Coordinates of C-alpha atoms in Angstrom, one line a residue:
Chain A
M1 CA -26.9 3.5 26.4
F2 CA -28.6 1.6 28.7
D3 CA -31.2 3.5 30.8
S4 CA -31.6 0.6 33.7
P5 CA -30.5 1.8 37.4
K6 CA -27.2 1.3 37.9
R7 CA -26.8 -1.1 41.1
I8 CA -23.6 -3.0 42.0
S9 CA -24.2 -6.3 43.4
S10 CA -22.1 -8.0 45.7
R11 CA -21.1 -10.7 42.6
D12 CA -19.9 -7.4 41.1
V13 CA -17.5 -6.6 43.9
L14 CA -15.9 -9.9 44.4
L15 CA -15.5 -10.1 40.4
L16 CA -13.7 -6.6 40.6
A17 CA -11.6 -8.0 43.8
C18 CA -10.4 -10.7 41.6
I19 CA -9.3 -8.8 38.9
M20 CA -7.8 -6.1 40.9
G21 CA -5.9 -9.3 43.0
G22 CA -4.5 -10.7 39.7
A23 CA -3.4 -7.3 38.4
V24 CA -1.3 -7.0 41.7
L25 CA 0.1 -10.5 41.6
L26 CA 1.3 -10.0 38.0
F27 CA 2.8 -6.8 38.6
R28 CA 4.6 -8.3 41.8
H29 CA 5.8 -11.2 39.6
L30 CA 6.9 -8.7 36.8
A31 CA 8.7 -6.9 39.7
Q32 CA 10.5 -9.7 41.2
G33 CA 10.2 -12.4 39.4
L34 CA 11.9 -11.3 36.3
N35 CA 15.9 -11.1 35.9
Y36 CA 15.3 -7.3 35.6
N37 CA 16.9 -4.3 37.1
W38 CA 14.1 -1.9 37.1
D39 CA 15.5 1.9 36.6
W40 CA 12.9 4.6 36.0
T41 CA 15.2 7.1 36.5
V42 CA 16.4 7.2 32.8
I43 CA 12.8 7.6 31.7
P44 CA 12.2 11.7 32.0
G45 CA 15.0 12.1 29.9
Y46 CA 13.5 10.2 26.8
I47 CA 10.4 12.7 26.9
A48 CA 12.7 15.8 27.6
R49 CA 16.1 16.7 28.8
F50 CA 17.8 19.8 29.9
D51 CA 20.8 20.5 27.9
P52 CA 23.5 22.4 29.8
A53 CA 25.5 23.0 26.8
S54 CA 22.5 25.4 25.3
G55 CA 20.7 26.1 28.6
D56 CA 17.5 25.2 26.9
W57 CA 15.0 21.8 27.5
R58 CA 15.2 19.6 24.3
A59 CA 12.9 17.3 23.1
G60 CA 13.7 13.6 24.1
M61 CA 13.9 10.8 21.7
L62 CA 10.5 9.2 22.2
T63 CA 8.9 12.8 22.0
R64 CA 10.7 13.1 18.5
G65 CA 9.4 9.9 17.4
L66 CA 5.9 11.1 18.8
Y67 CA 6.3 13.9 17.0
V68 CA 6.9 11.5 13.7
T69 CA 4.1 9.5 14.3
L70 CA 1.6 12.7 14.8
R71 CA 2.6 14.0 11.2
L72 CA 2.5 10.7 9.6
S73 CA -1.0 9.9 11.0
L74 CA -2.2 13.5 9.8
W75 CA -0.6 13.5 6.5
S76 CA -1.9 10.1 5.8
I77 CA -5.3 10.2 7.1
L78 CA -5.5 13.5 4.9
L79 CA -4.5 11.7 1.8
A80 CA -6.5 8.7 2.7
L81 CA -9.8 11.1 3.0
L82 CA -9.0 12.3 -0.5
A83 CA -8.1 8.6 -1.9
G84 CA -11.1 7.1 0.2
T85 CA -13.8 9.8 -1.0
V86 CA -12.9 9.2 -4.7
M87 CA -12.6 5.5 -4.6
G88 CA -16.2 5.4 -2.1
I89 CA -17.9 7.4 -4.7
W90 CA -16.6 5.1 -7.8
R91 CA -17.9 2.2 -5.7
V92 CA -21.5 3.4 -6.2
S93 CA -21.1 5.0 -9.8
P94 CA -23.4 4.1 -12.6
R95 CA -20.4 3.3 -14.8
P96 CA -18.8 -0.5 -14.2
L97 CA -15.0 0.3 -15.2
L98 CA -15.1 2.9 -12.1
R99 CA -16.9 0.5 -9.8
M100 CA -14.2 -2.4 -11.2
I101 CA -11.2 0.0 -10.1
S102 CA -12.2 0.8 -6.7
G103 CA -13.7 -2.7 -6.0
S104 CA -10.3 -3.9 -6.8
Y105 CA -8.2 -1.4 -4.9
V106 CA -10.3 -2.1 -1.9
G107 CA -10.4 -6.1 -2.1
L108 CA -6.7 -6.0 -2.8
V109 CA -5.7 -3.8 0.1
R110 CA -8.3 -5.3 3.0
N111 CA -7.5 -8.9 2.1
V112 CA -3.8 -8.5 2.3
P113 CA -2.0 -8.2 5.7
P114 CA -1.1 -4.5 5.9
L115 CA 2.7 -5.5 6.8
V116 CA 3.0 -7.3 3.6
L117 CA 1.1 -4.6 1.8
I118 CA 3.9 -2.0 3.2
F119 CA 6.8 -3.8 2.4
I120 CA 5.7 -4.4 -1.3
F121 CA 4.5 -1.0 -1.8
Y122 CA 7.8 0.5 0.1
F123 CA 10.1 -1.5 -2.1
F124 CA 8.5 -1.5 -5.2
L125 CA 6.4 1.7 -5.6
G126 CA 7.3 4.4 -3.0
D127 CA 10.9 5.1 -4.2
Q128 CA 9.6 5.0 -7.5
I129 CA 7.7 7.6 -7.1
M130 CA 10.1 9.8 -4.8
Q131 CA 12.3 9.2 -7.8
A132 CA 10.0 9.8 -10.5
T133 CA 8.6 13.5 -9.0
G134 CA 12.3 14.4 -7.8
I135 CA 11.6 14.5 -4.4
T136 CA 14.8 12.4 -3.5
E137 CA 17.0 14.7 -5.3
L138 CA 15.2 17.8 -3.8
S139 CA 15.5 16.4 -0.4
Y140 CA 19.5 16.7 -0.6
S141 CA 19.3 20.2 -1.4
L142 CA 17.4 21.2 2.0
D143 CA 18.3 21.5 5.2
D144 CA 16.6 21.8 8.5
S145 CA 18.0 25.1 9.3
T146 CA 17.1 26.8 5.8
S147 CA 13.5 25.2 5.5
P148 CA 11.8 25.3 9.0
V149 CA 8.2 25.6 7.8
L150 CA 8.9 22.2 6.2
S151 CA 10.5 20.8 8.8
T152 CA 8.0 21.6 10.6
L153 CA 5.6 20.1 8.5
F154 CA 7.6 17.0 7.5
G155 CA 10.3 16.2 9.8
P156 CA 13.6 16.3 9.3
M157 CA 14.9 16.8 5.7
E158 CA 17.2 13.8 6.0
Q159 CA 14.4 11.4 6.2
L160 CA 11.8 13.0 3.8
P161 CA 11.6 10.6 1.1
A162 CA 11.5 7.7 3.3
F163 CA 8.8 9.5 5.5
L164 CA 6.6 10.5 2.5
S165 CA 6.9 7.1 1.2
G166 CA 5.6 5.9 4.5
V167 CA 2.7 8.8 4.4
L168 CA 1.7 7.2 1.1
T169 CA 2.1 3.5 2.2
M170 CA -0.2 4.4 5.1
A171 CA -2.8 6.5 3.0
L172 CA -3.2 3.7 0.4
F173 CA -3.9 1.3 3.2
E174 CA -6.3 3.3 5.1
G175 CA -7.8 5.0 2.3
A176 CA -9.6 1.3 1.4
Y177 CA -11.3 1.5 4.8
I178 CA -12.3 5.0 4.6
A179 CA -13.7 4.7 0.9
E180 CA -16.1 1.6 2.6
I181 CA -17.2 4.1 5.1
V182 CA -18.0 6.9 2.2
R183 CA -19.9 3.7 0.3
A184 CA -22.0 3.0 3.5
G185 CA -22.6 6.6 4.2
I186 CA -23.9 7.2 0.7
E187 CA -26.2 4.2 0.4
S188 CA -27.5 5.0 3.5
I189 CA -28.9 8.2 2.1
D190 CA -32.6 7.7 1.1
R191 CA -33.4 7.2 -2.5
E192 CA -36.0 10.0 -2.4
Q193 CA -33.1 12.6 -2.1
W194 CA -31.7 11.5 -5.2
E195 CA -35.0 11.5 -6.8
A196 CA -35.8 14.7 -5.6
S197 CA -32.9 16.6 -6.7
A198 CA -33.2 14.8 -10.0
A199 CA -36.7 16.1 -10.0
L200 CA -35.0 19.9 -9.4
G201 CA -32.7 19.2 -12.5
F202 CA -29.4 18.3 -10.6
T203 CA -26.7 16.4 -12.5
R204 CA -24.9 13.7 -11.1
R205 CA -22.2 15.6 -10.2
N206 CA -24.3 18.2 -8.5
Q207 CA -26.4 15.8 -6.6
L208 CA -23.7 14.2 -5.3
I209 CA -21.5 17.5 -4.2
H210 CA -24.8 19.6 -2.9
I211 CA -27.0 17.0 -1.5
I212 CA -25.8 13.5 -1.0
L213 CA -22.1 13.9 0.0
P214 CA -23.0 16.6 2.7
Q215 CA -25.3 14.1 4.3
A216 CA -23.5 10.9 4.1
F217 CA -20.3 12.8 5.8
S218 CA -22.0 13.7 8.7
R219 CA -23.7 10.3 9.3
S220 CA -20.2 8.8 8.8
L221 CA -18.3 11.0 11.2
P222 CA -17.9 8.8 13.8
P223 CA -16.5 5.7 11.7
L224 CA -14.1 8.5 9.9
A225 CA -12.7 9.7 13.5
G226 CA -12.6 6.0 14.7
Q227 CA -10.7 5.1 11.4
F228 CA -8.4 8.2 12.4
I229 CA -7.6 6.5 15.7
S230 CA -6.9 3.4 13.7
T231 CA -4.4 5.2 11.6
I232 CA -2.6 6.4 14.9
K233 CA -2.3 2.8 15.9
D234 CA -1.5 1.4 12.2
S235 CA 1.3 3.8 11.9
S236 CA 3.6 1.6 14.2
I237 CA 3.6 -0.9 11.7
V238 CA 5.7 1.7 9.5
S239 CA 8.6 1.2 11.7
V240 CA 9.3 -1.8 10.0
I241 CA 10.3 0.2 6.9
S242 CA 12.5 2.3 9.5
I243 CA 10.3 5.4 9.3
Q244 CA 11.8 7.3 12.8
E245 CA 8.1 7.0 14.3
L246 CA 7.4 6.3 18.1
T247 CA 7.9 2.5 17.8
F248 CA 10.6 2.6 15.8
A249 CA 12.6 5.1 18.2
G250 CA 11.4 2.9 21.2
Q251 CA 13.2 -0.3 19.7
E252 CA 16.3 2.0 18.8
L253 CA 16.6 3.1 22.3
M254 CA 16.1 -0.5 23.3
S255 CA 18.9 -1.3 21.2
A256 CA 21.5 1.4 22.7
T257 CA 20.2 1.1 26.2
Y258 CA 18.5 -2.5 27.0
R259 CA 15.6 -1.0 29.4
T260 CA 13.2 -2.4 27.4
F261 CA 10.3 -2.7 29.7
E262 CA 10.6 0.8 30.8
I263 CA 10.7 1.8 27.3
W264 CA 7.7 -0.2 26.2
S265 CA 5.7 0.9 29.1
L266 CA 6.0 4.6 28.2
V267 CA 5.6 4.0 24.5
I268 CA 2.4 2.4 25.4
L269 CA 1.5 5.3 27.5
L270 CA 2.1 7.9 24.8
Y271 CA 0.4 6.1 22.3
F272 CA -2.7 6.0 24.9
I273 CA -2.4 9.8 25.5
L274 CA -2.5 10.4 22.1
T275 CA -5.5 8.1 21.2
F276 CA -7.7 8.2 24.3
P277 CA -8.9 11.6 23.7
C278 CA -9.7 11.3 20.1
S279 CA -11.9 8.2 21.3
I280 CA -13.8 10.9 24.2
I281 CA -14.3 13.0 21.0
V282 CA -15.7 10.1 19.0
R283 CA -18.1 9.1 21.8
E284 CA -19.4 12.6 22.0
L285 CA -19.9 12.7 17.8
E286 CA -21.8 9.3 18.3
K287 CA -23.9 10.9 21.5
R288 CA -24.8 13.6 19.4
M289 CA -25.6 11.9 15.9
N290 CA -28.0 9.7 18.2
S291 CA -29.4 12.2 19.7
H292 CA -31.7 13.1 16.4
K293 CA -32.6 9.3 16.3
G294 CA -36.5 8.6 17.7
H295 CA -37.3 12.0 16.2
H296 CA -39.0 12.2 12.6
H297 CA -37.9 15.7 10.7
Chain B
M1 CA -1.6 -1.4 -49.7
T2 CA 0.1 2.1 -49.3
L3 CA -1.1 1.6 -45.7
W4 CA 1.0 -1.4 -45.7
K5 CA 4.2 0.0 -47.3
T6 CA 4.1 3.1 -45.0
V7 CA 4.3 0.8 -42.1
S8 CA 6.9 -1.4 -43.1
V9 CA 9.0 1.3 -44.4
G10 CA 8.7 2.8 -40.7
I11 CA 9.3 -0.3 -39.0
T12 CA 12.6 -0.4 -41.0
T13 CA 13.7 2.8 -40.6
V14 CA 13.1 2.4 -36.9
L15 CA 15.6 -0.8 -36.7
L16 CA 18.0 0.8 -38.8
I17 CA 18.2 3.8 -36.4
M18 CA 18.3 1.3 -33.2
G19 CA 20.9 -0.4 -34.9
L20 CA 22.9 2.3 -35.6
S21 CA 22.5 3.8 -32.2
S22 CA 23.5 0.8 -30.5
A23 CA 26.8 0.8 -32.2
V24 CA 27.4 4.3 -30.7
W25 CA 26.2 3.0 -27.2
A26 CA 28.6 0.2 -27.1
G27 CA 31.5 3.0 -27.5
D28 CA 30.0 4.6 -24.7
A29 CA 29.6 2.1 -22.5
R30 CA 32.8 2.5 -20.4
Q31 CA 31.4 6.2 -19.7
A32 CA 28.2 5.5 -19.1
L33 CA 29.3 2.8 -16.4
S34 CA 31.6 5.4 -14.7
Q35 CA 28.6 8.1 -14.7
D36 CA 26.1 5.2 -13.3
S37 CA 28.7 4.9 -10.5
A38 CA 27.5 5.5 -7.0
L39 CA 30.7 7.5 -6.6
E40 CA 29.5 10.1 -9.2
N41 CA 26.2 10.5 -7.8
V42 CA 27.5 10.9 -4.5
L43 CA 29.9 13.9 -5.5
K44 CA 26.9 15.2 -7.8
R45 CA 24.5 15.2 -4.8
Q46 CA 27.1 16.3 -2.5
T47 CA 25.7 13.9 0.0
L48 CA 26.9 10.1 1.1
R49 CA 23.8 8.3 2.1
I50 CA 25.0 5.8 5.0
G51 CA 22.9 2.9 6.0
F52 CA 23.3 1.4 9.2
S53 CA 21.3 -0.6 12.3
T54 CA 21.6 0.4 16.0
F55 CA 24.0 -1.7 17.4
K56 CA 26.2 -0.6 20.3
P57 CA 29.3 0.5 20.1
W58 CA 29.4 0.2 16.1
A59 CA 26.5 3.0 16.0
M60 CA 24.0 4.4 18.5
K61 CA 22.3 7.6 19.5
D62 CA 23.7 9.8 22.3
V63 CA 21.5 11.8 24.5
N64 CA 21.4 14.8 22.2
G65 CA 19.9 12.3 19.6
D66 CA 22.8 12.3 17.6
F67 CA 24.3 9.3 16.1
I68 CA 28.0 8.0 17.6
G69 CA 30.1 5.1 17.7
F70 CA 32.6 3.4 15.6
E71 CA 31.0 3.2 12.4
I72 CA 29.9 6.6 12.8
D73 CA 33.0 7.7 12.9
V74 CA 34.2 5.9 10.0
A75 CA 31.2 7.1 8.2
K76 CA 32.1 10.8 9.0
R77 CA 35.9 10.3 7.6
L78 CA 34.7 8.8 4.6
A79 CA 32.3 11.5 3.9
S80 CA 34.9 14.3 4.6
D81 CA 37.0 12.8 2.8
M82 CA 35.5 12.6 -0.5
G83 CA 34.2 16.5 0.4
V84 CA 30.4 15.6 0.5
K85 CA 27.8 16.0 3.7
A86 CA 27.2 12.5 5.7
R87 CA 23.3 11.6 5.6
F88 CA 22.7 8.8 7.9
I89 CA 19.6 6.4 7.7
P90 CA 19.0 4.1 10.3
T91 CA 17.5 0.8 8.7
K92 CA 16.3 -2.5 10.5
W93 CA 19.1 -4.9 10.4
D94 CA 17.1 -7.5 8.8
G95 CA 15.8 -5.3 5.7
I96 CA 19.4 -3.6 5.3
I97 CA 20.5 -5.3 2.1
P98 CA 17.0 -4.6 -0.1
A99 CA 17.3 -1.4 1.1
L100 CA 20.4 -1.1 -0.3
L101 CA 19.4 -2.4 -3.6
T102 CA 16.5 -0.4 -3.6
G103 CA 18.6 2.7 -3.8
K104 CA 17.7 3.9 -0.3
F105 CA 21.3 5.0 0.7
D106 CA 24.7 4.4 -1.1
I107 CA 26.7 2.3 1.3
I108 CA 26.1 0.4 4.3
I109 CA 28.7 1.1 7.1
G110 CA 27.1 -0.9 10.0
G111 CA 29.7 -3.7 11.2
M112 CA 28.5 -6.0 8.3
G113 CA 30.5 -9.3 8.7
I114 CA 31.6 -10.1 5.1
T115 CA 29.6 -13.9 4.3
P116 CA 29.7 -15.7 1.0
K117 CA 26.1 -15.5 1.0
R118 CA 25.4 -12.1 1.3
N119 CA 28.5 -11.5 -1.1
L120 CA 26.2 -12.9 -3.7
K121 CA 23.7 -10.2 -3.3
V122 CA 26.2 -7.2 -2.8
N123 CA 29.9 -6.3 -3.3
F124 CA 32.0 -6.1 -0.2
S125 CA 35.1 -3.7 0.0
D126 CA 38.4 -4.9 1.8
P127 CA 37.6 -5.4 5.5
Y128 CA 38.1 -2.2 7.6
E129 CA 37.9 -4.0 11.0
F130 CA 37.9 -7.6 12.3
S131 CA 35.1 -8.5 14.9
G132 CA 35.3 -11.4 17.1
M133 CA 32.4 -13.6 18.4
S134 CA 32.2 -14.4 21.9
I135 CA 29.8 -16.4 24.6
V136 CA 28.5 -15.2 27.6
A137 CA 26.5 -17.7 30.0
N138 CA 24.1 -17.6 32.9
K139 CA 25.7 -18.4 36.0
D140 CA 22.5 -20.1 37.3
V141 CA 21.4 -22.0 34.3
A142 CA 25.1 -23.2 32.9
P143 CA 27.8 -22.6 35.5
G144 CA 31.6 -23.3 35.4
K145 CA 31.5 -24.0 31.8
S146 CA 34.6 -23.4 29.7
S147 CA 34.5 -24.6 26.3
L148 CA 32.2 -24.4 23.5
K149 CA 31.8 -28.0 23.4
S150 CA 30.2 -28.0 27.0
F151 CA 27.3 -25.7 25.4
N152 CA 26.9 -28.0 22.3
N153 CA 23.9 -30.5 23.6
A154 CA 20.3 -30.3 22.9
D155 CA 19.0 -29.3 26.6
T156 CA 21.0 -25.6 26.3
R157 CA 19.1 -23.0 25.0
V158 CA 21.0 -20.4 23.0
S159 CA 20.2 -16.9 22.4
V160 CA 21.2 -15.0 19.0
R161 CA 19.8 -12.0 17.4
L162 CA 18.4 -13.0 14.0
G163 CA 20.0 -12.5 11.0
T164 CA 23.4 -11.7 12.4
T165 CA 26.9 -13.7 12.1
A166 CA 26.1 -14.5 15.6
E167 CA 23.4 -16.7 14.5
K168 CA 25.4 -18.6 11.8
A169 CA 28.3 -19.0 14.2
A170 CA 25.9 -20.6 16.9
K171 CA 25.0 -22.8 14.1
N172 CA 28.6 -23.7 13.2
F173 CA 29.7 -24.0 16.5
L174 CA 26.7 -25.3 18.2
P175 CA 24.9 -27.6 16.0
K176 CA 23.4 -29.6 18.5
A177 CA 22.0 -26.9 20.5
N178 CA 18.5 -25.3 20.6
I179 CA 18.7 -21.9 19.2
L180 CA 16.7 -19.3 19.8
K181 CA 16.7 -16.0 17.6
F182 CA 15.3 -12.6 18.6
N183 CA 14.5 -9.8 16.3
D184 CA 16.3 -7.3 18.1
E185 CA 19.2 -7.4 20.9
A186 CA 17.6 -6.0 24.0
A187 CA 15.2 -8.9 23.7
S188 CA 18.0 -11.6 23.2
I189 CA 19.8 -10.2 26.5
Q190 CA 16.5 -10.5 28.6
E191 CA 16.0 -13.7 27.9
L192 CA 19.6 -14.4 29.1
L193 CA 19.2 -12.6 32.3
N194 CA 15.8 -14.3 32.4
G195 CA 17.2 -17.7 32.8
K196 CA 15.3 -18.8 29.5
A197 CA 18.6 -19.0 27.6
A198 CA 21.8 -20.6 29.1
C199 CA 24.0 -18.4 27.0
L200 CA 24.4 -15.7 24.5
V201 CA 26.3 -15.7 21.4
A202 CA 27.4 -11.9 20.1
S203 CA 30.5 -10.0 18.8
N204 CA 32.3 -8.5 21.6
P205 CA 32.3 -6.0 23.4
L206 CA 29.0 -7.0 24.2
P207 CA 29.3 -9.9 26.1
E208 CA 32.1 -8.4 28.0
N209 CA 30.4 -5.2 28.7
L210 CA 27.0 -7.3 29.8
V211 CA 29.0 -9.3 32.4
K212 CA 30.7 -5.9 33.5
K213 CA 27.0 -5.0 34.4
Y214 CA 25.7 -8.2 35.6
P215 CA 28.9 -9.7 37.4
G216 CA 26.5 -11.1 39.6
K217 CA 24.5 -13.3 37.0
L218 CA 26.7 -13.6 34.0
Y219 CA 30.2 -15.0 33.0
L220 CA 32.4 -15.5 30.3
P221 CA 32.9 -19.3 29.8
L222 CA 35.9 -18.5 26.7
K223 CA 39.0 -16.5 27.5
S224 CA 38.9 -15.3 24.0
D225 CA 36.7 -14.6 21.0
F226 CA 36.3 -18.0 18.9
T227 CA 35.8 -16.3 15.6
S228 CA 37.8 -13.3 13.7
E229 CA 35.4 -11.9 11.0
P230 CA 36.1 -9.3 8.7
I231 CA 33.9 -6.6 8.3
G232 CA 33.6 -4.5 5.3
F233 CA 31.4 -2.1 3.6
A234 CA 28.6 -3.0 1.6
V235 CA 27.7 -1.5 -2.2
R236 CA 25.4 -2.4 -4.9
K237 CA 26.9 -4.8 -7.6
G238 CA 28.6 -3.5 -10.9
D239 CA 30.1 -0.7 -9.5
P240 CA 34.1 -1.1 -9.8
D241 CA 34.7 2.4 -9.5
F242 CA 33.2 3.0 -6.2
L243 CA 34.9 -0.2 -4.6
N244 CA 38.3 0.8 -5.6
Y245 CA 37.7 4.2 -4.0
L246 CA 36.7 2.6 -0.6
N247 CA 39.7 -0.2 -0.9
N248 CA 42.3 2.6 -1.2
W249 CA 40.6 4.8 1.7
I250 CA 41.1 1.7 3.9
R251 CA 44.4 1.2 2.9
V252 CA 45.2 5.0 3.5
C253 CA 43.0 4.8 7.1
N254 CA 45.0 1.8 7.9
S255 CA 48.4 3.0 7.3
E256 CA 47.7 6.2 9.2
G257 CA 46.8 3.9 12.1
W258 CA 43.4 5.9 12.0
L259 CA 41.1 2.8 11.9
E260 CA 42.8 1.0 14.9
A261 CA 43.0 4.0 17.3
R262 CA 39.1 4.7 16.6
Y263 CA 38.4 1.2 17.1
N264 CA 40.4 1.0 20.5
Y265 CA 38.6 3.9 21.4
W266 CA 34.9 2.5 20.7
F267 CA 35.8 -1.2 22.0
K268 CA 38.8 -1.2 24.5
T269 CA 37.5 1.6 26.5
E270 CA 34.3 2.9 28.2
D271 CA 35.1 6.7 27.8
W272 CA 32.2 7.4 25.6
K273 CA 29.4 5.9 28.1
S274 CA 28.5 9.4 29.5
Q275 CA 27.5 10.2 26.1
V276 CA 24.8 7.3 25.9
E277 CA 23.6 7.1 29.2

């Protein structure tokens, strides 16, 4: 970043003091000014609770929501990587039809608000796909106790069709952004690489697989990892289609207990715990990528 | 020339076949209708899928994450009387009708009030419970009121949950008031507690429970509920078989007194409180 010596001037101290003072005032107002009986004692039970009946610890409701968020994000990003890579390659394809298809896809998804897209996709597409592939029918014959592997991977069997609809919706949405990252990555590779590999007799397909994509992907790693963080955050949007993820679990809990502020605070914290380590990894990745800069190979 | 002949003969044949088969279809229409009934599908899948929304004490999660509440009891008994498993699908209230229409579940059992507008989109069974609208007011903002009329003026801010019958009732009974709509119940309650809204319109027992919880802050201006709304099961249109089954099921449960007993347990007592908190 900056190589200037780190100096803290008196103005910085003053500014910091102002910010801290403002924050303290705000919290005091929140604690007293709002007509709200704060009760933090209920919170630990939402994370994990001891069940006296069975004598072991059980995941609380928000933790379960967190599991769903994690599953949703992981499957979505995997699918989105697949869709995004194909579409990204098509964006720079010599064939106009492929360029048109992928261009329309990216243009459509990126210019429609995600909420609208999710509604349309969920109500008009997701269900039809689930019905046509027979997943909906299949989910009735499955039970959590009889299919532990599936339950671990995809969550409760009861919500499987909805969950997969959610995954597809998210993947479609994030795929458009990944397609652009992939396209930028491919276009950032020097023309000489194409020419040299063509001279060696590679077909276009082999050029992509062996020469271009590996370099493009290693260059795009930081933005791809950043997109993964975005996916985790965007996954809260699918609470509107009643996928039982963290935000939805929080809202359900609020309608049952009316502990609005405590639950929102906890939800914020849980999202942060999920995404912050990812941000650190992204930063490390970028450092590593930039360490090559300035040297010519 | 021969090509033209082939094509025309082909088309004629197709039309003939279609004409003949449609005559057969007409005879099978009744059978097809009963085969298409949600009832048949439920029995085939051995699963009744129930759409509902979290709404205390109609339906909520207990500390173990299992659903409990009046509607949940009703749904469980309905499923067991049909001899199938109950599968609960919690859904946001504002999207619950589209979700039913697109087949995400077979039935809404969620304390849904029967309204003519909703009835245009879905079929309702006979009422299986009646819920009353009540009003709860903030002592500091709107003290000492005892009639609906005293809330019906432009300076009164009324908090309701969006898309509920409470919203309609507020519009009808308090047309002059300034109505604030919230997407979830907790937010509408918070607005009342903060004093930003003078009162909250909602189905009982929420107003009663709120006053029990915050006796220093809130009070009940009205002695009794000002409406009594019929609550029914909502199913997709064009399904007479399922509707017939549900109506008779309600009759049977009513005659046993079972529905009333469950209603009294969830709405008139607080024995279940420990399962939620």
